[in-house]
């Protein structure tokens, strides 16, 4: 039972445009959400997070939006750069379990 | 300086062998984790230790045994390796065990069982 889903395995975007990566979850107990970025042959690196008490968090070119009623979050990257090409994982947790549940990732390719 | 390091980076071995993967973090964190990323790219928690105490033990075959000699190290020993154990294993650490602590990942160990 996959509690965190990233339904788009890949996405291609032109440099300078907006990249939108989506993530859906099923567990209403999740109260903290994160996005990680992963380059080949490296471990995931933390990008941005959001608590369930917020609906938006912004850090430079990266913004995460949370829609609790739809159990949906998205990561916006504006403007997209070729260096953003990587696999992006969303993850969710609830305080009671100590566990982070990861999605299967979306491979973003930013075309120059 | 590498924050979370793993050795080896690649491990190729025969079925039935026993192998270990080592992990060290120099971030001063209390909590460490092992994740498995399988062929479907699903990143799944296996174990977590907080201050050398096991706090997460997912449904993992008991051929897998984690060991935490101190807060900075979490090793993974695998007995009687099987073909299905082939995967990338990631170690991670965080300041504490609960959200909203961010986890920092090592570079991964690609295990291939022949």
CSV table of C-alpha atoms in Angstrom, one decimal:
chain,number,residue,atom,x,y,z
A,1,UNK,CA,0.0,0.0,0.0
A,2,UNK,CA,1.8,3.1,-1.3
A,3,UNK,CA,0.9,6.0,1.0
A,4,UNK,CA,2.9,8.6,-1.0
A,5,UNK,CA,2.5,8.6,-4.8
A,6,UNK,CA,4.3,10.5,-7.5
A,7,UNK,CA,2.3,9.5,-10.6
A,8,UNK,CA,4.5,11.2,-13.2
A,9,UNK,CA,7.8,9.2,-13.5
A,10,UNK,CA,9.3,11.9,-15.7
A,11,UNK,CA,8.9,15.5,-16.8
A,12,UNK,CA,10.7,17.6,-19.4
A,13,UNK,CA,10.7,21.4,-19.2
A,14,UNK,CA,12.4,24.2,-21.2
A,15,UNK,CA,15.0,26.2,-19.4
A,16,UNK,CA,13.5,29.4,-17.9
A,17,UNK,CA,10.0,27.9,-17.6
A,18,UNK,CA,8.2,26.6,-14.6
A,19,UNK,CA,8.6,23.0,-13.5
A,20,UNK,CA,5.7,21.6,-11.4
A,21,UNK,CA,6.2,18.3,-9.7
A,22,UNK,CA,3.2,16.6,-8.0
A,23,UNK,CA,2.7,14.3,-5.1
A,24,UNK,CA,-0.4,12.7,-3.6
A,25,UNK,CA,-0.8,11.0,-0.2
A,26,UNK,CA,-3.4,8.9,1.4
A,27,UNK,CA,-2.6,9.1,5.1
A,28,UNK,CA,-4.4,12.0,6.8
A,29,UNK,CA,-2.1,11.7,9.8
A,30,UNK,CA,0.9,12.9,7.9
A,31,UNK,CA,1.9,16.3,9.3
A,32,UNK,CA,5.2,17.1,7.7
A,33,UNK,CA,6.2,16.9,4.0
A,34,UNK,CA,9.6,17.2,2.3
A,35,UNK,CA,11.1,17.3,-1.1
A,36,UNK,CA,14.4,15.7,-1.9
A,37,UNK,CA,16.5,16.0,-5.0
A,38,UNK,CA,18.8,13.2,-6.2
A,39,UNK,CA,21.5,13.2,-8.8
A,40,UNK,CA,22.8,9.9,-10.3
A,41,UNK,CA,25.2,8.0,-8.0
A,42,UNK,CA,24.5,10.3,-5.1
A,43,UNK,CA,22.1,10.2,-2.1
A,44,UNK,CA,19.0,12.3,-1.9
A,45,UNK,CA,19.6,15.9,-0.7
A,46,UNK,CA,17.0,17.9,1.2
A,47,UNK,CA,15.4,20.7,-0.8
A,48,UNK,CA,12.4,22.1,1.0
A,49,UNK,CA,9.8,21.1,3.5
A,50,UNK,CA,6.3,22.2,4.7
A,51,UNK,CA,4.4,21.6,7.9
A,52,UNK,CA,0.7,20.7,7.7
A,53,UNK,CA,-0.2,23.9,9.4
A,54,UNK,CA,0.9,25.8,6.3
A,55,UNK,CA,-0.2,25.8,2.7
A,56,UNK,CA,2.9,27.3,1.1
A,57,UNK,CA,6.6,27.5,1.8
A,58,UNK,CA,9.0,29.4,-0.4
A,59,UNK,CA,12.8,29.2,-0.7
A,60,UNK,CA,14.3,31.1,-3.6
A,61,UNK,CA,13.3,29.4,-6.8
A,62,UNK,CA,11.5,26.6,-5.0
A,63,UNK,CA,8.0,26.8,-3.6
A,64,UNK,CA,6.0,23.9,-2.1
A,65,UNK,CA,2.2,24.1,-2.0
A,66,UNK,CA,0.1,21.9,0.3
A,67,UNK,CA,-3.6,21.2,-0.3
A,68,UNK,CA,-4.6,19.1,2.8
A,69,UNK,CA,-8.2,18.6,1.6
A,70,UNK,CA,-7.0,17.1,-1.6
A,71,UNK,CA,-4.1,15.4,0.1
A,72,UNK,CA,-1.8,16.8,-2.6
A,73,UNK,CA,1.4,18.7,-2.6
A,74,UNK,CA,3.4,20.2,-5.4
A,75,UNK,CA,6.9,21.6,-5.9
A,76,UNK,CA,7.3,24.6,-8.2
A,77,UNK,CA,10.7,25.5,-9.6
A,78,UNK,CA,10.8,28.9,-11.3
A,79,UNK,CA,12.8,29.6,-13.4
A,80,UNK,CA,14.0,26.1,-14.2
A,81,UNK,CA,17.7,25.6,-14.9
A,82,UNK,CA,19.6,22.7,-16.5
A,83,UNK,CA,21.3,22.0,-13.1
A,84,UNK,CA,17.8,21.2,-11.8
A,85,UNK,CA,17.8,18.1,-13.9
A,86,UNK,CA,17.5,15.3,-11.3
A,87,UNK,CA,15.1,12.9,-9.7
A,88,UNK,CA,12.8,14.6,-7.1
A,89,UNK,CA,11.3,12.6,-4.3
A,90,UNK,CA,8.5,13.7,-2.0
A,91,UNK,CA,8.3,12.3,1.5
A,92,UNK,CA,5.8,12.5,4.3
A,93,UNK,CA,5.8,11.7,8.0
A,94,UNK,CA,3.6,11.7,11.1
A,95,UNK,CA,5.1,12.4,14.5
A,96,UNK,CA,3.8,9.1,15.9
A,97,UNK,CA,5.8,6.7,13.8
A,98,UNK,CA,9.2,8.4,13.3
A,99,UNK,CA,9.1,7.2,9.7
A,100,UNK,CA,9.4,9.1,6.5
A,101,UNK,CA,7.5,7.5,3.6
A,102,UNK,CA,8.9,8.3,0.2
A,103,UNK,CA,7.3,8.5,-3.2
A,104,UNK,CA,8.9,6.7,-6.2
A,105,UNK,CA,10.3,9.9,-7.6
A,106,UNK,CA,9.9,12.1,-10.7
A,107,UNK,CA,12.8,12.5,-13.1
A,108,UNK,CA,13.0,16.2,-14.2
A,109,UNK,CA,14.9,17.1,-17.3
A,110,UNK,CA,15.4,20.8,-18.0
A,111,UNK,CA,16.3,21.4,-21.6
A,112,UNK,CA,18.7,24.2,-22.5
B,1,UNK,CA,34.1,16.9,4.6
B,2,UNK,CA,31.5,14.3,3.8
B,3,UNK,CA,28.6,14.5,6.3
B,4,UNK,CA,27.3,10.9,5.8
B,5,UNK,CA,29.6,8.4,4.3
B,6,UNK,CA,29.1,4.8,3.3
B,7,UNK,CA,31.5,2.0,2.4
B,8,UNK,CA,31.8,0.4,0.0
B,9,UNK,CA,30.1,2.3,-2.8
B,10,UNK,CA,29.7,-0.9,-4.9
B,11,UNK,CA,29.5,-4.4,-3.7
B,12,UNK,CA,29.2,-7.5,-6.0
B,13,UNK,CA,28.9,-10.8,-4.4
B,14,UNK,CA,27.6,-14.4,-4.8
B,15,UNK,CA,24.4,-15.7,-3.4
B,16,UNK,CA,24.8,-17.2,0.0
B,17,UNK,CA,27.6,-14.9,1.1
B,18,UNK,CA,27.6,-12.6,4.1
B,19,UNK,CA,28.5,-9.0,3.7
B,20,UNK,CA,28.5,-5.7,5.7
B,21,UNK,CA,28.0,-2.1,4.7
B,22,UNK,CA,29.4,0.6,7.0
B,23,UNK,CA,28.0,4.1,7.6
B,24,UNK,CA,29.4,7.0,9.5
B,25,UNK,CA,28.1,10.5,10.1
B,26,UNK,CA,30.0,13.5,11.4
B,27,UNK,CA,27.0,15.8,11.9
B,28,UNK,CA,26.6,15.0,15.6
B,29,UNK,CA,23.2,13.6,15.0
B,30,UNK,CA,21.4,11.2,17.4
B,31,UNK,CA,19.4,9.2,14.8
B,32,UNK,CA,20.6,7.1,11.9
B,33,UNK,CA,18.6,5.1,9.3
B,34,UNK,CA,19.0,2.4,6.6
B,35,UNK,CA,16.9,2.6,3.5
B,36,UNK,CA,16.6,0.2,0.6
B,37,UNK,CA,15.9,1.5,-2.9
B,38,UNK,CA,14.8,-1.4,-5.1
B,39,UNK,CA,14.6,-1.8,-8.9
B,40,UNK,CA,11.3,0.1,-8.9
B,41,UNK,CA,13.1,3.1,-7.3
B,42,UNK,CA,11.0,2.7,-4.2
B,43,UNK,CA,12.9,4.2,-1.2
B,44,UNK,CA,11.9,2.2,1.8
B,45,UNK,CA,12.9,2.5,5.5
B,46,UNK,CA,14.5,-0.6,7.0
B,47,UNK,CA,15.9,0.4,10.4
B,48,UNK,CA,16.4,3.4,12.5
B,49,UNK,CA,18.6,3.9,15.6
B,50,UNK,CA,18.3,6.7,18.1
B,51,UNK,CA,21.2,7.1,20.5
B,52,UNK,CA,22.3,3.5,19.7
B,53,UNK,CA,18.8,2.2,20.4
B,54,UNK,CA,16.6,0.5,17.7
B,55,UNK,CA,13.4,2.5,17.2
B,56,UNK,CA,12.3,1.4,13.7
B,57,UNK,CA,12.5,-2.2,12.6
B,58,UNK,CA,10.4,-2.7,9.5
B,59,UNK,CA,9.4,-6.0,8.1
B,60,UNK,CA,12.8,-7.0,7.0
B,61,UNK,CA,14.2,-10.6,6.8
B,62,UNK,CA,16.2,-11.4,10.0
B,63,UNK,CA,19.2,-12.0,7.7
B,64,UNK,CA,19.6,-8.2,7.9
B,65,UNK,CA,21.1,-7.1,11.2
B,66,UNK,CA,21.9,-3.5,12.0
B,67,UNK,CA,24.6,-2.6,14.5
B,68,UNK,CA,25.2,0.8,16.1
B,69,UNK,CA,28.5,0.8,18.1
B,70,UNK,CA,28.1,4.5,18.8
B,71,UNK,CA,25.9,7.4,17.7
B,72,UNK,CA,28.1,8.2,14.7
B,73,UNK,CA,28.0,4.7,13.2
B,74,UNK,CA,25.4,2.4,11.9
B,75,UNK,CA,26.5,-0.7,10.1
B,76,UNK,CA,24.3,-3.2,8.2
B,77,UNK,CA,25.2,-6.9,8.1
B,78,UNK,CA,23.5,-9.2,5.6
B,79,UNK,CA,23.7,-13.0,6.0
B,80,UNK,CA,23.0,-15.6,3.3
B,81,UNK,CA,22.6,-13.0,0.5
B,82,UNK,CA,19.8,-13.7,-2.0
B,83,UNK,CA,19.2,-12.3,-5.5
B,84,UNK,CA,16.4,-10.2,-4.3
B,85,UNK,CA,18.7,-8.3,-2.0
B,86,UNK,CA,20.2,-6.6,-5.0
B,87,UNK,CA,19.4,-2.9,-4.5
B,88,UNK,CA,20.9,0.4,-3.5
B,89,UNK,CA,21.2,0.8,0.2
B,90,UNK,CA,21.2,4.4,1.7
B,91,UNK,CA,22.3,5.4,5.1
B,92,UNK,CA,20.9,8.6,6.6
B,93,UNK,CA,21.0,10.6,9.8
B,94,UNK,CA,18.9,13.3,11.5
B,95,UNK,CA,19.2,15.4,14.6
B,96,UNK,CA,16.4,13.5,16.3
B,97,UNK,CA,13.9,10.7,15.4
B,98,UNK,CA,10.8,12.8,14.9
B,99,UNK,CA,9.6,15.1,12.2
B,100,UNK,CA,10.4,17.9,11.4
B,101,UNK,CA,14.0,16.8,11.5
B,102,UNK,CA,15.5,16.7,8.0
B,103,UNK,CA,17.4,13.5,7.1
B,104,UNK,CA,20.8,13.7,5.5
B,105,UNK,CA,21.6,10.8,3.1
B,106,UNK,CA,24.9,9.1,2.3
B,107,UNK,CA,25.8,8.4,-1.4
B,108,UNK,CA,24.4,4.9,-1.3
B,109,UNK,CA,25.9,1.4,-1.7
B,110,UNK,CA,24.9,-0.5,-4.8
B,111,UNK,CA,24.7,-4.2,-3.9
B,112,UNK,CA,24.6,-6.8,-6.7
B,113,UNK,CA,24.0,-10.4,-5.8
B,114,UNK,CA,24.9,-12.9,-8.5
